[in-house]
Coordinates of C-alpha atoms and ligand atoms in Angstrom, one line a residue:
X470 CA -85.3 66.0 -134.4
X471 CA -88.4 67.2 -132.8
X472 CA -88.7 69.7 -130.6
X473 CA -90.7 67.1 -128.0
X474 CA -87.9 64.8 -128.9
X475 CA -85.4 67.1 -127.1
X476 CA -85.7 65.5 -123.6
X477 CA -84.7 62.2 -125.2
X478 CA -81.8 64.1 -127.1
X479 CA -78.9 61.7 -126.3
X480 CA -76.2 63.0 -124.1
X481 CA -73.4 63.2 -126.5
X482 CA -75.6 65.9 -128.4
X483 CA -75.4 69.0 -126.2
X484 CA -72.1 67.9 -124.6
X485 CA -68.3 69.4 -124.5
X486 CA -65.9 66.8 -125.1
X487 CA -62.0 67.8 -123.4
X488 CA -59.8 65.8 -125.2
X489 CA -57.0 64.8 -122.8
X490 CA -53.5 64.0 -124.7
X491 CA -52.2 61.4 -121.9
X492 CA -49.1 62.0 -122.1
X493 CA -48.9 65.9 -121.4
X494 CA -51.7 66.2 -119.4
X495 CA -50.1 65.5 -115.5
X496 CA -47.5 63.1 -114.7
X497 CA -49.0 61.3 -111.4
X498 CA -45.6 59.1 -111.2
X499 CA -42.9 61.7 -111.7
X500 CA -41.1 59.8 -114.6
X501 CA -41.8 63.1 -116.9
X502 CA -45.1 61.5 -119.0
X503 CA -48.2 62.4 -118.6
X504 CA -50.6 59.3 -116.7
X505 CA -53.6 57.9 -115.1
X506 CA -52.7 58.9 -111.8
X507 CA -51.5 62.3 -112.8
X508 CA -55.3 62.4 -115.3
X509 CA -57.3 61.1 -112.3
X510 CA -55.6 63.6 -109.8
X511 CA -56.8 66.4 -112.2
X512 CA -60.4 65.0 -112.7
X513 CA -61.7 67.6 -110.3
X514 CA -60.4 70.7 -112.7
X515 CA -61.8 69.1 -115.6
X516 CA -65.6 68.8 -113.7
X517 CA -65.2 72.7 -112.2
X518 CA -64.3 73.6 -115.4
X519 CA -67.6 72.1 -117.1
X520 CA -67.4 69.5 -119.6
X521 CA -69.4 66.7 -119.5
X522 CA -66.9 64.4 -121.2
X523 CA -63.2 63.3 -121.8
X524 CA -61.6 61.5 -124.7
X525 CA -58.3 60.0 -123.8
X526 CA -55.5 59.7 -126.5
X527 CA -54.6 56.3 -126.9
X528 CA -53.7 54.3 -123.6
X529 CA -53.2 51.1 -124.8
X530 CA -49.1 49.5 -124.3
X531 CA -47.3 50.8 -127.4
X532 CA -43.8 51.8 -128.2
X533 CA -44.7 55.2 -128.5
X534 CA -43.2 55.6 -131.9
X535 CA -46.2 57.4 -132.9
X536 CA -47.7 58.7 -129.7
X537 CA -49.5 55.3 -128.9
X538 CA -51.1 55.1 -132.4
X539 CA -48.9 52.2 -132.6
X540 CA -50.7 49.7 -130.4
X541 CA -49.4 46.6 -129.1
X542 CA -51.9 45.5 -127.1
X543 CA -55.6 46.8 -127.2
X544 CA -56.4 45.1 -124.1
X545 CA -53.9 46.4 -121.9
X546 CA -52.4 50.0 -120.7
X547 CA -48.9 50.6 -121.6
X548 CA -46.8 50.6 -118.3
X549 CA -45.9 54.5 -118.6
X550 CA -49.7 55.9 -118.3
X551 CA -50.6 52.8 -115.6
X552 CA -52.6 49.7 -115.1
X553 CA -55.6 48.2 -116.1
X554 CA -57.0 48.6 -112.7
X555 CA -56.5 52.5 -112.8
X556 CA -57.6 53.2 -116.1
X557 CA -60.9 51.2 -114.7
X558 CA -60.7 53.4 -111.6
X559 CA -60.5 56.6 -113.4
X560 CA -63.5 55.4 -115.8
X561 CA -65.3 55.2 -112.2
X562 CA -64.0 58.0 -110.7
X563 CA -64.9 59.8 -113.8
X564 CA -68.1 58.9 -113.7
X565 CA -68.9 59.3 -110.3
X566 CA -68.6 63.4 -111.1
X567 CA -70.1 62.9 -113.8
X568 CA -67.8 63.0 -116.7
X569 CA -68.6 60.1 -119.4
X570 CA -65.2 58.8 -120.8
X571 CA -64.7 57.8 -124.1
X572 CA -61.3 56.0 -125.4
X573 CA -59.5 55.8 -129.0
X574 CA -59.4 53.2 -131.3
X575 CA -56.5 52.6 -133.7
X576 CA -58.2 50.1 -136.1
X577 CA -56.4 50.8 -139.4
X578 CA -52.5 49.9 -138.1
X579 CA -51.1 47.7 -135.0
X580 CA -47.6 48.4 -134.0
X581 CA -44.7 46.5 -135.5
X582 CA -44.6 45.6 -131.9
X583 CA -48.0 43.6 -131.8
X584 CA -47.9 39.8 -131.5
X585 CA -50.1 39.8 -134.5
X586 CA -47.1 41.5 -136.7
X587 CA -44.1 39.3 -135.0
X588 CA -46.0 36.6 -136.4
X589 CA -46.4 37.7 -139.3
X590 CA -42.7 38.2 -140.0
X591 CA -42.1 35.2 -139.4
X592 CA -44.9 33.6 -141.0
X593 CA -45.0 31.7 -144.7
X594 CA -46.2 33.9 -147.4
X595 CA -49.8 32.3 -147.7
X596 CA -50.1 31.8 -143.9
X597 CA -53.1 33.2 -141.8
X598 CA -50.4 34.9 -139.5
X599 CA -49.0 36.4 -143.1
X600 CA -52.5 37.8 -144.7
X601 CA -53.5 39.9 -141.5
X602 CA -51.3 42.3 -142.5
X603 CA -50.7 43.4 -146.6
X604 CA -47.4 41.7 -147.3
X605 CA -46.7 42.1 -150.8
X606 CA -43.7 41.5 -153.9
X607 CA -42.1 44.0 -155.4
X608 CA -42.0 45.0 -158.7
X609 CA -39.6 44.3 -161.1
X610 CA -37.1 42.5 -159.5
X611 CA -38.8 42.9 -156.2
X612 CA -36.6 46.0 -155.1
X613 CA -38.9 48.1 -156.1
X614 CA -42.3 49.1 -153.9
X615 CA -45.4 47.1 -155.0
X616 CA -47.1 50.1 -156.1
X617 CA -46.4 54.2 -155.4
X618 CA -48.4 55.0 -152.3
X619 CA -46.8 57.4 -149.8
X620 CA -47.2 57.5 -146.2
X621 CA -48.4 60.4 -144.9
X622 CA -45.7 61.3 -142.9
X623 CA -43.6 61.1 -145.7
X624 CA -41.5 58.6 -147.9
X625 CA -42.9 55.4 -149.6
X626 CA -45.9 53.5 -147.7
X627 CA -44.2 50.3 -148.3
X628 CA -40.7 48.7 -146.1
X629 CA -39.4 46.0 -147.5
X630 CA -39.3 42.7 -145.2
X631 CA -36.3 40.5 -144.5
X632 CA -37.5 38.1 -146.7
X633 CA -38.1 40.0 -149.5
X634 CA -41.6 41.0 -149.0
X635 CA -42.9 44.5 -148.5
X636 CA -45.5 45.5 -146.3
X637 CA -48.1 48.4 -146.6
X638 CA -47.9 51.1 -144.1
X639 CA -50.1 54.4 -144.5
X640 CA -48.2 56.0 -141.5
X641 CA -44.8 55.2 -139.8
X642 CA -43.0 52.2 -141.0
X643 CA -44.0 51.0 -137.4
X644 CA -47.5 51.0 -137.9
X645 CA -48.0 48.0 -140.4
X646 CA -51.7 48.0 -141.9
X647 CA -54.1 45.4 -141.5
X648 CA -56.3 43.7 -144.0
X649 CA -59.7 44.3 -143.1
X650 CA -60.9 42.0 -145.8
X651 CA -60.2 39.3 -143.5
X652 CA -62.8 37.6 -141.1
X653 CA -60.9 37.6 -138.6
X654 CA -59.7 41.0 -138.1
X655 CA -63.3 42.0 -138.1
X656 CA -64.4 39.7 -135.4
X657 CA -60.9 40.9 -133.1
X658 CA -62.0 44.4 -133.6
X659 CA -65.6 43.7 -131.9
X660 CA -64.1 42.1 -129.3
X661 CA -62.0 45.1 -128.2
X662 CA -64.8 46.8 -128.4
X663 CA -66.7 45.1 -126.1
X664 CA -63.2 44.9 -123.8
X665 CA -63.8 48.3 -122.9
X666 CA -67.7 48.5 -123.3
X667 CA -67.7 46.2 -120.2
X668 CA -65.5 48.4 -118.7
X669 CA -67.7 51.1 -118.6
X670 CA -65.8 53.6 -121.2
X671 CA -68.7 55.1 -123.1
X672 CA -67.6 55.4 -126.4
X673 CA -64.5 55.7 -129.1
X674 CA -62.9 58.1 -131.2
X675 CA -61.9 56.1 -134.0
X676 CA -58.6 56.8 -135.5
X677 CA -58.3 57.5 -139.7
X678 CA -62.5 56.4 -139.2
X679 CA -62.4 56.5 -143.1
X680 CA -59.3 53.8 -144.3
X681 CA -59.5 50.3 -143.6
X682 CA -60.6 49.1 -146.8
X683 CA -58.1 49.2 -149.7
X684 CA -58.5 48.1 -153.4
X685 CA -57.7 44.7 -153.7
X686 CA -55.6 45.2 -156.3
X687 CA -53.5 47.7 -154.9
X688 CA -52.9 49.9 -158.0
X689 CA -51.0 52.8 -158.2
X690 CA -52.8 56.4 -157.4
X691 CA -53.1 59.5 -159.1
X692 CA -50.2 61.3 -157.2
X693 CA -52.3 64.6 -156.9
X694 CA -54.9 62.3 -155.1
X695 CA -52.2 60.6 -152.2
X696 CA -54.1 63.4 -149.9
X697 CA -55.8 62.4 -147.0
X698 CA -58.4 65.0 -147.8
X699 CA -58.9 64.7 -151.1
X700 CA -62.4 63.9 -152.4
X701 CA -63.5 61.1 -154.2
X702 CA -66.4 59.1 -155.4
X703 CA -65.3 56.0 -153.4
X704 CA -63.5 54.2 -155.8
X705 CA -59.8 55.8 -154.4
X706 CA -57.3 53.0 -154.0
X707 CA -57.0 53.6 -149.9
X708 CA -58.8 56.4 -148.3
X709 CA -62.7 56.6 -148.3
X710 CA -63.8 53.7 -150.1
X711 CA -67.3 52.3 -150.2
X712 CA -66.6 49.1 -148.5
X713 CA -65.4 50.8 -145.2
X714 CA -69.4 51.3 -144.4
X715 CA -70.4 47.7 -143.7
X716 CA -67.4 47.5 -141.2
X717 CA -68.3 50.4 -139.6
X718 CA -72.1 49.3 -139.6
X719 CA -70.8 46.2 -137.6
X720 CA -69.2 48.4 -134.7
X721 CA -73.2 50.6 -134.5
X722 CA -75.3 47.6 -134.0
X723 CA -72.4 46.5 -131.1
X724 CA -72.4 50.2 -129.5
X725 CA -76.5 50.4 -130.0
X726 CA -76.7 46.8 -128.4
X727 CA -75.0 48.0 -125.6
X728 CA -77.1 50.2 -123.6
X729 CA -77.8 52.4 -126.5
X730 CA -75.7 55.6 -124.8
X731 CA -72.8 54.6 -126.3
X732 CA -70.9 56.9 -128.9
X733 CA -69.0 56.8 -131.6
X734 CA -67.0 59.4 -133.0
X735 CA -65.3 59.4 -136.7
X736 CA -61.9 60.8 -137.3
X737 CA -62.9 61.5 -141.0
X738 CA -61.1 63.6 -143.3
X739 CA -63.0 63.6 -146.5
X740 CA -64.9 66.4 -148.5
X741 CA -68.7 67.5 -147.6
X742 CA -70.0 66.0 -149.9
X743 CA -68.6 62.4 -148.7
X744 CA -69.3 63.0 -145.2
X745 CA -73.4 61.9 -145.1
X746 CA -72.3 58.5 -145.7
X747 CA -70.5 58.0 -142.5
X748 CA -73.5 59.5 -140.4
X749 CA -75.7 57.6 -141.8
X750 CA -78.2 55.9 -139.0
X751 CA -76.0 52.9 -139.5
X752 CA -72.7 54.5 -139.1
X753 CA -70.8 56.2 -136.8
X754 CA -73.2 58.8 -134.3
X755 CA -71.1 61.7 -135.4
X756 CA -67.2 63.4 -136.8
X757 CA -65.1 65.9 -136.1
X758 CA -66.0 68.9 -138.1
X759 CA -63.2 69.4 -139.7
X760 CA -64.0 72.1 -142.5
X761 CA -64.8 74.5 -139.0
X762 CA -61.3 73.1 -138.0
X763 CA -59.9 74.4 -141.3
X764 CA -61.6 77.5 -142.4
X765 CA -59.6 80.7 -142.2
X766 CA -60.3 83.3 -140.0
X767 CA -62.5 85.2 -141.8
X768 CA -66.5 85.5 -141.5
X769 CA -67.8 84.6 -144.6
X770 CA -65.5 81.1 -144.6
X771 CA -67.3 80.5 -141.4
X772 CA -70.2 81.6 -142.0
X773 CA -70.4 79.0 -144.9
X774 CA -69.1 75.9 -143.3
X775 CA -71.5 76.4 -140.2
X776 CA -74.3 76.9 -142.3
X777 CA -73.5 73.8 -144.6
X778 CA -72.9 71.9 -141.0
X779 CA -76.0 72.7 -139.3
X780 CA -78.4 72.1 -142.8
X781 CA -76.7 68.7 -143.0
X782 CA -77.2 67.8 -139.5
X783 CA -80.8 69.0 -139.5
X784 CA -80.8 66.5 -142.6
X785 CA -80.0 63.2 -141.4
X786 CA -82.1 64.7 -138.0
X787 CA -78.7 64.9 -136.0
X788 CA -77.1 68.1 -134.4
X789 CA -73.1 69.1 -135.9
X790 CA -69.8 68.7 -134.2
X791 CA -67.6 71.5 -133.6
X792 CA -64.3 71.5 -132.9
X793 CA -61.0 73.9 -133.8
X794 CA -57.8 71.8 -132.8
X795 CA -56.5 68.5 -131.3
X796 CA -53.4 66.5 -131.3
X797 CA -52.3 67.0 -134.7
X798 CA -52.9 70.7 -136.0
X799 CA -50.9 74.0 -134.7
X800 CA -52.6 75.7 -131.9
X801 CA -55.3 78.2 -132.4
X802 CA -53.9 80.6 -130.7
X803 CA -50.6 80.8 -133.1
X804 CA -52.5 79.5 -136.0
X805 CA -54.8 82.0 -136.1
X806 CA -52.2 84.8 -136.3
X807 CA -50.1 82.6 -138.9
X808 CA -50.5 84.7 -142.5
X809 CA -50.7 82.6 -144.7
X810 CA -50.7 79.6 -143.0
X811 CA -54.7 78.7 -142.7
X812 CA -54.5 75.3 -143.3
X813 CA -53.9 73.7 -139.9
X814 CA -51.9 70.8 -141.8
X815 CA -49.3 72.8 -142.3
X816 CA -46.5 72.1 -140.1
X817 CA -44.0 74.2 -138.7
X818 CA -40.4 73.7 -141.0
X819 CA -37.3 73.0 -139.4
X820 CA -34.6 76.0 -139.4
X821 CA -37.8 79.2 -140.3
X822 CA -38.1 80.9 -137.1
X823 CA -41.8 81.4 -136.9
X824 CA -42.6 84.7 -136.4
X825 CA -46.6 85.4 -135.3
X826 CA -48.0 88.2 -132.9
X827 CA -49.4 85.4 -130.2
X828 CA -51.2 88.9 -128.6
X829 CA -53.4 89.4 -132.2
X830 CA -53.9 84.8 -132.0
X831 CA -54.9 84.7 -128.6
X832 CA -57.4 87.3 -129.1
X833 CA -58.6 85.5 -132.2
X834 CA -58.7 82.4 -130.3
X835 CA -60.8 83.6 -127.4
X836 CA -63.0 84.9 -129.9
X837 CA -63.4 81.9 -131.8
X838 CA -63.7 80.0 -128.7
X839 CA -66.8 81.5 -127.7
X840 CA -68.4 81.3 -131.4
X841 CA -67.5 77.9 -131.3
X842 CA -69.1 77.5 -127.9
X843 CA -72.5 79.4 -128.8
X844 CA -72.8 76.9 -131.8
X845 CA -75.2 74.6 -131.7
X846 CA -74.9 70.7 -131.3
X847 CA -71.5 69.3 -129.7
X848 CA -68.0 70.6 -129.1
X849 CA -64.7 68.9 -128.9
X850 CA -62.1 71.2 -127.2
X851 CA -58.1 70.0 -126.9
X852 CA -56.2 70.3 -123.7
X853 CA -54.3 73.9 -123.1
X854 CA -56.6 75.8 -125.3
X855 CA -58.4 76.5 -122.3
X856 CA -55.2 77.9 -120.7
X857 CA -54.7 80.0 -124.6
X858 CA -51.7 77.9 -125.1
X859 CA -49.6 79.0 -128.4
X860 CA -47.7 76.5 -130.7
X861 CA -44.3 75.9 -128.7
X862 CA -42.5 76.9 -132.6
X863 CA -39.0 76.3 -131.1
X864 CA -38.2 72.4 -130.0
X865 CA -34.5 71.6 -130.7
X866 CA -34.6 69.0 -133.4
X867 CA -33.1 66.5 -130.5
X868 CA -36.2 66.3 -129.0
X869 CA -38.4 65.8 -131.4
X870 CA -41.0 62.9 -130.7
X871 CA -43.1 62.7 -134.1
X872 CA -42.2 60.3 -136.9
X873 CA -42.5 63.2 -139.4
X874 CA -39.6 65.1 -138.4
X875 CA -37.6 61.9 -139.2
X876 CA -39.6 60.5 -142.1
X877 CA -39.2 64.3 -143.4
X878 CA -35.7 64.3 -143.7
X879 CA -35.6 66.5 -140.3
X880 CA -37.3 69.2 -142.7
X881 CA -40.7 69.3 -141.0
X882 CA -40.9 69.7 -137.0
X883 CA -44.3 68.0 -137.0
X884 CA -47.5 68.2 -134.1
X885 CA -44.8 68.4 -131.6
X886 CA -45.7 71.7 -130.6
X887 CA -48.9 71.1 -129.7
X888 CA -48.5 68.9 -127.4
X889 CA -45.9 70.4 -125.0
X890 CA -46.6 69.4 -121.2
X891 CA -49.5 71.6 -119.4
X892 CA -48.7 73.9 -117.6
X893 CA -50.4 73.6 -113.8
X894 CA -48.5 75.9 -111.8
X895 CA -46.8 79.1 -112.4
X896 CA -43.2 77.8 -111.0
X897 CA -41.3 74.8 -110.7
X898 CA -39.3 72.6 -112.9
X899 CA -42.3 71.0 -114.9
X900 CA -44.5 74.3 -114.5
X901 CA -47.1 71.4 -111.7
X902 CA -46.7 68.9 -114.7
X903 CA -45.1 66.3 -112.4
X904 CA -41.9 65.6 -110.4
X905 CA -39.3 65.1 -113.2
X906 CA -38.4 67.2 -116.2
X907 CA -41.4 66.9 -119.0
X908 CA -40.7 64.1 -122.4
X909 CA -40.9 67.3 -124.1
X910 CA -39.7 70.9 -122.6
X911 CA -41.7 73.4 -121.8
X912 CA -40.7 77.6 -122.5
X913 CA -40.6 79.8 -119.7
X914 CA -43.9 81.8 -120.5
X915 CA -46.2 78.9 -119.6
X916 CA -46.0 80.0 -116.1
X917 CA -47.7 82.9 -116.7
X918 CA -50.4 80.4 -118.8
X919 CA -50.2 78.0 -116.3
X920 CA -53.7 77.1 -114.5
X921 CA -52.8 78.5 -111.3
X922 CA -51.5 81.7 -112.8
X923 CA -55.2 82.0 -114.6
X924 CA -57.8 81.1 -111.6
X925 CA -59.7 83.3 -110.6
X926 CA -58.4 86.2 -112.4
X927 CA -61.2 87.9 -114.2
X928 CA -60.6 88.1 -118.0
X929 CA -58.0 85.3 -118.2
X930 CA -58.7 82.3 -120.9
X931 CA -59.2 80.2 -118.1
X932 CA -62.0 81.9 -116.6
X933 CA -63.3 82.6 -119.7
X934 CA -64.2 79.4 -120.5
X935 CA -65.5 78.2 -117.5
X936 CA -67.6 81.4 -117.5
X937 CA -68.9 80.5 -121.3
X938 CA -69.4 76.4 -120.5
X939 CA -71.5 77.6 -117.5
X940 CA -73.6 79.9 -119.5
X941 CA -73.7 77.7 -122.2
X942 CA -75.1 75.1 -119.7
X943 CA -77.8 77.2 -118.8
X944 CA -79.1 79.3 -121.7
X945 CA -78.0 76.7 -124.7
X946 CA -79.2 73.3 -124.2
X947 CA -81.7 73.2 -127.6
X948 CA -80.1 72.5 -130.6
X949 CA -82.9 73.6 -132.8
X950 CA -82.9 77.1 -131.8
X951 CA -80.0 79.3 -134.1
X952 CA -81.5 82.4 -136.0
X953 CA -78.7 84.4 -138.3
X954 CA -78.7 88.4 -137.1
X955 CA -78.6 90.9 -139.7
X956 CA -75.2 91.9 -139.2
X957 CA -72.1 93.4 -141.2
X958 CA -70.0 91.1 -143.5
X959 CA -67.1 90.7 -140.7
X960 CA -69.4 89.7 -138.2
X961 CA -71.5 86.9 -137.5
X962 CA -74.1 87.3 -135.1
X963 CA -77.0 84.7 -134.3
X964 CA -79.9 84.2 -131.7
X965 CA -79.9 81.0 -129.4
X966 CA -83.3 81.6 -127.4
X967 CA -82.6 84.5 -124.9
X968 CA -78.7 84.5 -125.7
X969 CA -77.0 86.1 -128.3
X970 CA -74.0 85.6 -129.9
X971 CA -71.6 88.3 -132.0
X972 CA -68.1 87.7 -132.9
X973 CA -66.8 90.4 -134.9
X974 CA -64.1 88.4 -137.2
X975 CA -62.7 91.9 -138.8
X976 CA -60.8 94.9 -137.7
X977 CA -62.7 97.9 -136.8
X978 CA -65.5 98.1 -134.3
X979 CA -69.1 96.8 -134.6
X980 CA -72.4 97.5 -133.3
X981 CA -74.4 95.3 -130.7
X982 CA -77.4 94.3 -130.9
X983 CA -80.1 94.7 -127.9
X984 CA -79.0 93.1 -124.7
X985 CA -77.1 92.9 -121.7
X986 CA -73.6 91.9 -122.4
X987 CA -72.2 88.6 -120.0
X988 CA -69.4 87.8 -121.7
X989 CA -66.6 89.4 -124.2
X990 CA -62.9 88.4 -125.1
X991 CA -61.9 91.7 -125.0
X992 CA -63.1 95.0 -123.5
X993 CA -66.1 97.1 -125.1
X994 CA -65.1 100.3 -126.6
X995 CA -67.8 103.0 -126.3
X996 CA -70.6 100.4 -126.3
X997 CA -69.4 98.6 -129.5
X998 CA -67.4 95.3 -129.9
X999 CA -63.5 95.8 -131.6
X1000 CA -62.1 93.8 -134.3
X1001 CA -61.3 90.0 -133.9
X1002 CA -63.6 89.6 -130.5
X1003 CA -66.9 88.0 -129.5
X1004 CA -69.4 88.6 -126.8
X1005 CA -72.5 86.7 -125.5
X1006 CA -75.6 88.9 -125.0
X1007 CA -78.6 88.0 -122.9
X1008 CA -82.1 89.2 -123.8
X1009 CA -83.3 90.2 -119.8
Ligands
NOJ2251 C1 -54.7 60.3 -136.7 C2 -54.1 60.6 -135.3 O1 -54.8 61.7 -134.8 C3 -52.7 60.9 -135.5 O2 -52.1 61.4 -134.3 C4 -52.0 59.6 -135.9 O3 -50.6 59.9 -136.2 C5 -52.6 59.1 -137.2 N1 -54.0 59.1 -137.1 C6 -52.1 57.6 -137.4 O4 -52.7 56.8 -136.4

């Protein structure tokens, strides 16, 4: 991108998206899950606190057996977040402050629960009900699954029907693939899409962006390769293969035909190298960085990822994605004090009392928020990190929510924890969350992390973040400009314009560069910044 071409920059290149996980986020009707009343009651903290954009976890009517990734009906709002008339009220109300709103698409798996899928159960094998799904024999004498792929929350990808078919499932037995080979399924897609488009939501998020297409053949995979991250050349059996990009080409031209504002986000977990081919001008407009997501807290791991980010963007003349949790990964601010544990995959096991110094991974998290927040291009923040929210370690098996604590064996909690109710105020039942007691509980110390308990007090997470999305309003709105400091190996320091950023990623106490300090996660000692902070310096 040109620098003249800046003013033309589309928005969803300088913006902060706040992900907003509906069901924890405020419960508007006192029934203990989060809603659209509860979301459009708390629009106004989201605009004071200075992002330009909301993504909404799945909304659609669902059974909730995996969070609403198990949809039922794409064209409707399940009756525990609202109606269709208030999610098209909040998409107005949103926008009249100014926040765009973009909504999540589950293309890969319906529900068991969708009309499609009752259907197909009781459908003829070699009906058109029967073939949107991937009903299949077994081998052998048909008791055994038609080939060996595993679900990713665990167990074999395949249930076996009442009549003796199985079908393919990548995820909970309740989410029943669909056969995106078919006609059909294609043309349903684009119709959803343009469902909401007229709506007025402004993009999607688009769930497992890089399944869909399988091998026809369904053969057996190379068990080290089950992986949803595992690289490949396009040829594996189910994850990442080559025929996926002329779907997703399909979904551009609709969003570009639109009114060309429109965005598309990819929920893409494959390796670097891979990764071009889903930004490609015919693709999706961007993905989550995920290798930022992963790497460890160490300065060189960074250092790498956001240089291979940024020289790939500046490639195919985009600007990167940043992001460092969501829905599915273990809080920064416990992750980051984890040892050991850097992969954010790696989910907490049932009956190990996790024990992590949450002061030493919130003060990595503050710190990594304003790195992340300095960088440039886009940013993608999750609901509570704001607030420095820690992985809530300890839920009681009995109220455990996500199908991988069953589908484990009860031997892995699962994303749980991450997605405990917010905390709003410093006291009461539900911490502000809402009238009754909250689908999952929350511990005693989020009243101290609630958002009243953090307004206005100087130095909390809170006010550290709106401080750093205000700044980074005003001093870093062009992309192009990032210029690497000479700095020491623990630290990395770069120049955007007049505003310089230095998070020191080791132990012991660095030196500043020139400048007046506006921001740092922690206090200065004697003029230098300590180990595992960052501070924002402006050039006067
Ligand atoms: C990715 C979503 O983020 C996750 O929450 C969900 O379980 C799977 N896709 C399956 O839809």
């Amino acid at each position: 991108m040109e620098r003249s071409e800046q003013a033309r920059a589309p928005w969803w290149q300088q913006s902060v998206t706040y992900q907003v996980y509906i069901r924890s986020f405020a419960d508007g009707n006192g029934d203990g899950t989060g809603d659209l009343a509860g979301l459009r009651s708390r629009l106004g903290y989201l605009r004071d606190l200075g992002v330009d954009a909301i993504w909404i976890n799945p909304w659609y009517r669902s059974p909730l057996h995996d969070g609403g990734y198990d949809v039922a009906d794409y064209r409707d709002i399940d009756e525990r977040y609202g109606t269709l008339d208030e999610a098209q009220l909040l998409i107005d109300d949103a926008h009249a402050i100014g926040l765009k709103v973009l909504a999540d698409l589950v293309p890969n798996h319906t529900s068991s629960a969708h009309a499609w899928f009752r259907e197909a159960l009781s459908a003829d094998p070699g009906d058109v009900a029967r073939g949107r799904y991937l009903f299949r024999p077994g081998r052998g004498d048909g008791s055994e699954p038609p080939n060996n792929w595993q679900s990713v929350f665990g167990g074999p990808a395949w249930t076996r029907g009442d009549d003796g078919d199985w079908y393919l499932h990548l995820f909970d037995v309740t989410q029943p693939d669909l056969d995106w080979s078919k006609r059909e399924i294609r043309d349903e897609f684009l119709d959803i899409f343009r469902f909401w488009y007229d709506r007025g939501v402004d993009g999607f998020r688009v769930d497992v962006a890089h399944s869909l297409a399988k091998d026809p053949e369904l053969p057996d995979v190379d068990p080290d390769a089950q992986a949803i991250t595992s690289g490949n050349d396009g040829s594996h059996p189910f994850w990442d293969r080559d025929e996926v990009h002329d779907i997703i080409s399909e979904w551009r031209h609709l969003a570009d035909d639109d009114d060309g504002d429109k965005v598309l986000v990819a929920e893409a977990w494959v390796a670097p190298d891979r990764l071009p081919n889903y930004l490609a001008p015919d693709q999706y407009h961007q993905s989550f960085n995920f290798d930022f997501l992963k790497a460890s807290w160490e300065a060189t791991a960074r250092r790498t990822v956001i240089d291979r980010s940024i020289d790939l963007m500046r490639e195919l003349g985009s600007v990167p994605t940043w992001v460092l949790s969501n829905h599915d990964v273990i809080r920064q601010a416990t992750r980051f004090a984890l040892p050991g544990a850097d992969d954010p995959m790696t989910f907490i096991e049932a009956g190990i009392p996790v024990d992590v110094d949450l002061e030493l991974g919130l003060r990595r998290a503050r710190a990594g928020a304003l790195l992340m927040l300095s960088l440039p291009g886009s940013v993608y923040l999750y609901q509570g990190e704001e607030l420095g929210l820690p992985e809530v370690t300890d839920l009681p098996g009995e109220v455990l929510d996500d199908p991988i604590w069953v589908r484990s064996g009860k031997t892995i909690k699962g994303r749980d924890g991450c997605r405990v109710p917010i905390p709003w105020e410093r006291t009461g039942p539900s911490f502000g969350f809402g009238d009754a007691s909250p689908w999952l509980p929350q511990p005693a110390s989020f009243g101290e992390r609630s958002v009243e308990a953090q307004t206005g007090v100087d130095g909390s997470t809170l006010e550290l973040y709106r401080s750093a999305l205000a700044i980074r309003r005003q001093h870093l709105a062009d992309p192009l400009d990032f210029e690497w400091l000479a700095s020491d190996d623990d630290v990395l320091a770069f120049r955007r314009g007049r505003l310089t950023s230095v998070t020191n990623l080791g132990g012991g106490a660095a030196d500043l560069p020139p400048g007046e300090v506006v921001l740092s996660t922690t206090p200065l000692v004697d003029g230098r910044l300590p180990g595992d902070t960052a501070a924002w310096l402006i050039e006067r």
